[in-house]
Amino acid sequence: MRDDKLWHEIKAAPSALATADLTVEWAICKSLHRTFQLSKDNCVILMLEYRRFRYLHDIADGPLLPSPLIAFIQARDTPNSTAFAERKRWWGGAVRPANSALSSFVHEPAYQRALDLYQQEFGATPPYQIWPTRLQAQRKNQAYLACGLGLVISIIGRGAQSGTAATLGYVLFIPAIAYLIFFDHHWAEPPGDA
């Protein structure tokens, strides 16, 4: 770790806005609970991950892009910070909502730098539920494609009265939708902002 002292200071501070007051962190945890239906234990994990990102941001040589979930927390903790302004710049001038279905951020060099620096500084792979990977984004895009293609093929097959085409469409559509609903469920995509 490059700066043990800085890490311990960030880890001990309740938030960037409050030095001896836990009300901001409590409000962030309540927002996480309402938006993501997370348990108290998961909120604690997320706040630790947010602190890790703050540490990485402070020691980084260049800009870093947080995951959407870390950005969700950062927007509530430090809405007027330079890091928040950097995120706006990386995401095209507008802050992308945390529930954005687009996963192109995983291909941004600043996001990849954040993941690499995380591994280097903390000696561990970032949790994929909080820090989605390129592979997750690729699988999700493939599932959306299979879902759409399956739906189109099944509609055309039914219209043309072709049982084989309709069956093929269902074979594509049903597993893809099941993947999106049951297996690709991670914290980075809330149902809506609270």
Short mmCIF file of C-alpha atoms in Angstrom, two decimals:
data_model
loop_
_atom_site.label_atom_id
_atom_site.label_comp_id
_atom_site.label_asym_id
_atom_site.label_seq_id
_atom_site.Cartn_x
_atom_site.Cartn_y
_atom_site.Cartn_z
CA MET A 1 0.00 0.00 0.00
CA ARG A 2 1.42 3.36 -1.02
CA ASP A 3 0.03 5.45 1.82
CA ASP A 4 -1.00 3.50 4.92
CA LYS A 5 -1.66 6.67 6.90
CA LEU A 6 -4.06 8.07 4.29
CA TRP A 7 -5.91 4.74 4.05
CA HIS A 8 -6.41 4.58 7.83
CA GLU A 9 -7.67 8.19 7.89
CA ILE A 10 -10.16 7.52 5.09
CA LYS A 11 -11.24 4.22 6.61
CA ALA A 12 -11.90 5.87 9.98
CA ALA A 13 -13.81 8.92 8.66
CA PRO A 14 -17.58 8.51 8.50
CA SER A 15 -17.80 10.45 5.22
CA ALA A 16 -16.21 13.29 3.31
CA LEU A 17 -18.85 15.74 4.55
CA ALA A 18 -18.86 14.84 8.23
CA THR A 19 -15.78 14.34 10.33
CA ALA A 20 -17.35 13.44 13.67
CA ASP A 21 -20.98 12.97 12.63
CA LEU A 22 -22.44 9.77 11.25
CA THR A 23 -25.66 11.38 9.96
CA VAL A 24 -24.43 11.63 6.37
CA GLU A 25 -23.29 8.02 6.30
CA TRP A 26 -26.55 6.95 7.92
CA ALA A 27 -28.51 8.83 5.22
CA ILE A 28 -26.42 7.20 2.48
CA CYS A 29 -27.06 3.76 4.00
CA LYS A 30 -30.81 4.48 4.17
CA SER A 31 -30.74 5.52 0.51
CA LEU A 32 -28.88 2.32 -0.39
CA HIS A 33 -31.41 0.27 1.56
CA ARG A 34 -34.42 1.95 -0.11
CA THR A 35 -32.97 1.89 -3.61
CA PHE A 36 -31.30 -1.51 -3.65
CA GLN A 37 -33.13 -3.32 -0.82
CA LEU A 38 -29.76 -4.12 0.76
CA SER A 39 -29.24 -5.41 4.25
CA LYS A 40 -27.33 -3.42 6.86
CA ASP A 41 -24.33 -5.75 6.43
CA ASN A 42 -24.26 -5.15 2.67
CA CYS A 43 -24.43 -1.39 3.24
CA VAL A 44 -21.36 -1.68 5.47
CA ILE A 45 -19.53 -3.56 2.69
CA LEU A 46 -20.51 -0.89 0.17
CA MET A 47 -19.35 1.94 2.40
CA LEU A 48 -15.98 0.18 2.79
CA GLU A 49 -15.74 -0.17 -1.01
CA TYR A 50 -16.56 3.52 -1.35
CA ARG A 51 -13.77 4.38 1.10
CA ARG A 52 -11.42 2.22 -0.96
CA PHE A 53 -12.35 4.17 -4.07
CA ARG A 54 -11.76 7.46 -2.24
CA TYR A 55 -8.31 6.23 -1.24
CA LEU A 56 -7.54 5.11 -4.80
CA HIS A 57 -8.72 8.45 -6.15
CA ASP A 58 -6.41 10.31 -3.77
CA ILE A 59 -3.28 8.31 -4.69
CA ALA A 60 -3.96 7.86 -8.42
CA ASP A 61 -1.73 9.48 -11.01
CA GLY A 62 -4.66 10.02 -13.39
CA PRO A 63 -8.44 10.09 -13.33
CA LEU A 64 -10.35 7.03 -12.12
CA LEU A 65 -13.92 6.12 -12.98
CA PRO A 66 -15.99 4.48 -10.24
CA SER A 67 -18.54 1.74 -10.81
CA PRO A 68 -22.15 2.99 -11.02
CA LEU A 69 -22.81 1.85 -7.46
CA ILE A 70 -19.78 3.66 -6.06
CA ALA A 71 -20.83 6.69 -8.12
CA PHE A 72 -24.29 6.45 -6.52
CA ILE A 73 -22.70 6.71 -3.08
CA GLN A 74 -20.25 9.41 -4.15
CA ALA A 75 -23.04 11.57 -5.54
CA ARG A 76 -24.66 11.57 -2.10
CA ASP A 77 -21.44 12.06 -0.14
CA THR A 78 -19.58 14.65 -2.20
CA PRO A 79 -21.89 16.11 -4.86
CA ASN A 80 -19.67 19.14 -5.50
CA SER A 81 -16.28 17.42 -5.43
CA THR A 82 -13.69 17.39 -8.18
CA ALA A 83 -14.05 13.61 -8.39
CA PHE A 84 -17.74 14.06 -9.14
CA ALA A 85 -16.86 16.60 -11.83
CA GLU A 86 -14.33 14.12 -13.30
CA ARG A 87 -17.02 11.47 -13.48
CA LYS A 88 -19.30 13.88 -15.34
CA ARG A 89 -16.49 14.56 -17.80
CA TRP A 90 -15.81 10.85 -18.38
CA TRP A 91 -19.52 10.12 -18.90
CA GLY A 92 -20.03 12.83 -21.49
CA GLY A 93 -20.99 15.82 -19.38
CA ALA A 94 -23.98 14.22 -17.67
CA VAL A 95 -23.99 11.94 -14.69
CA ARG A 96 -25.29 8.61 -15.86
CA PRO A 97 -27.95 7.25 -13.51
CA ALA A 98 -26.93 4.25 -11.45
CA ASN A 99 -29.69 2.18 -13.06
CA SER A 100 -28.39 2.71 -16.58
CA ALA A 101 -28.60 -0.49 -18.59
CA LEU A 102 -25.58 0.62 -20.59
CA SER A 103 -22.44 -1.08 -19.44
CA SER A 104 -19.98 0.71 -21.69
CA PHE A 105 -18.24 2.22 -18.64
CA VAL A 106 -16.38 -1.09 -18.17
CA HIS A 107 -14.45 -0.32 -21.36
CA GLU A 108 -13.34 3.14 -20.23
CA PRO A 109 -9.58 3.32 -19.55
CA ALA A 110 -10.25 5.23 -16.31
CA TYR A 111 -12.48 2.40 -15.03
CA GLN A 112 -9.89 -0.22 -15.92
CA ARG A 113 -7.23 1.89 -14.14
CA ALA A 114 -9.43 1.90 -11.04
CA LEU A 115 -9.72 -1.91 -11.11
CA ASP A 116 -5.98 -2.36 -11.69
CA LEU A 117 -5.06 0.08 -8.92
CA TYR A 118 -7.55 -1.63 -6.59
CA GLN A 119 -5.81 -4.99 -7.15
CA GLN A 120 -2.39 -3.43 -6.73
CA GLU A 121 -3.21 -1.51 -3.52
CA PHE A 122 -5.49 -3.98 -1.76
CA GLY A 123 -4.04 -7.24 -3.12
CA ALA A 124 -7.48 -8.56 -4.08
CA THR A 125 -9.87 -8.57 -6.99
CA PRO A 126 -12.67 -6.03 -6.53
CA PRO A 127 -16.03 -7.66 -5.70
CA TYR A 128 -17.84 -8.20 -9.00
CA GLN A 129 -21.23 -7.31 -7.47
CA ILE A 130 -19.94 -3.80 -6.87
CA TRP A 131 -17.29 -3.49 -9.59
CA PRO A 132 -18.70 -5.16 -12.75
CA THR A 133 -16.17 -6.62 -15.17
CA ARG A 134 -15.94 -6.59 -18.94
CA LEU A 135 -16.98 -10.24 -18.99
CA GLN A 136 -20.17 -9.43 -17.06
CA ALA A 137 -20.96 -6.62 -19.49
CA GLN A 138 -20.32 -8.89 -22.46
CA ARG A 139 -22.57 -11.64 -21.06
CA LYS A 140 -25.32 -9.14 -20.35
CA ASN A 141 -25.12 -7.73 -23.88
CA GLN A 142 -25.25 -11.26 -25.31
CA ALA A 143 -28.30 -12.04 -23.16
CA TYR A 144 -30.08 -8.90 -24.41
CA LEU A 145 -29.22 -9.83 -27.99
CA ALA A 146 -30.45 -13.42 -27.53
CA CYS A 147 -33.60 -12.13 -25.87
CA GLY A 148 -34.42 -9.76 -28.72
CA LEU A 149 -33.46 -12.22 -31.43
CA GLY A 150 -35.48 -15.00 -29.80
CA LEU A 151 -38.53 -12.78 -29.53
CA VAL A 152 -38.29 -11.71 -33.19
CA ILE A 153 -37.76 -15.29 -34.42
CA SER A 154 -40.69 -16.61 -32.36
CA ILE A 155 -43.02 -13.87 -33.65
CA ILE A 156 -41.97 -14.46 -37.26
CA GLY A 157 -42.25 -18.24 -36.76
CA ARG A 158 -45.77 -17.95 -35.37
CA GLY A 159 -46.78 -15.57 -38.17
CA ALA A 160 -45.39 -17.93 -40.80
CA GLN A 161 -46.94 -20.88 -38.94
CA SER A 162 -43.56 -22.50 -38.57
CA GLY A 163 -43.38 -24.46 -35.35
CA THR A 164 -39.64 -24.98 -35.73
CA ALA A 165 -38.88 -21.25 -35.99
CA ALA A 166 -41.19 -20.42 -33.08
CA THR A 167 -39.54 -23.11 -30.94
CA LEU A 168 -36.07 -21.85 -31.86
CA GLY A 169 -37.15 -18.36 -30.83
CA TYR A 170 -38.39 -19.61 -27.48
CA VAL A 171 -35.17 -21.60 -26.99
CA LEU A 172 -33.22 -18.34 -27.39
CA PHE A 173 -35.61 -16.09 -25.50
CA ILE A 174 -36.39 -18.07 -22.33
CA PRO A 175 -32.82 -18.82 -21.16
CA ALA A 176 -31.73 -15.26 -21.98
CA ILE A 177 -34.53 -13.70 -19.98
CA ALA A 178 -33.89 -16.14 -17.12
CA TYR A 179 -30.22 -15.12 -17.09
CA LEU A 180 -31.12 -11.42 -16.97
CA ILE A 181 -33.66 -11.91 -14.19
CA PHE A 182 -32.00 -14.49 -11.97
CA PHE A 183 -28.27 -14.76 -12.63
CA ASP A 184 -27.13 -11.30 -13.65
CA HIS A 185 -28.57 -9.68 -10.57
CA HIS A 186 -25.98 -7.51 -8.87
CA TRP A 187 -26.05 -4.36 -6.82
CA ALA A 188 -24.87 -2.09 -9.61
CA GLU A 189 -28.35 -1.91 -11.08
CA PRO A 190 -31.04 -0.64 -8.76
CA PRO A 191 -34.71 -0.75 -9.73
CA GLY A 192 -34.88 3.02 -9.27
CA ASP A 193 -33.33 5.89 -7.38
CA ALA A 194 -34.84 6.65 -4.01
#
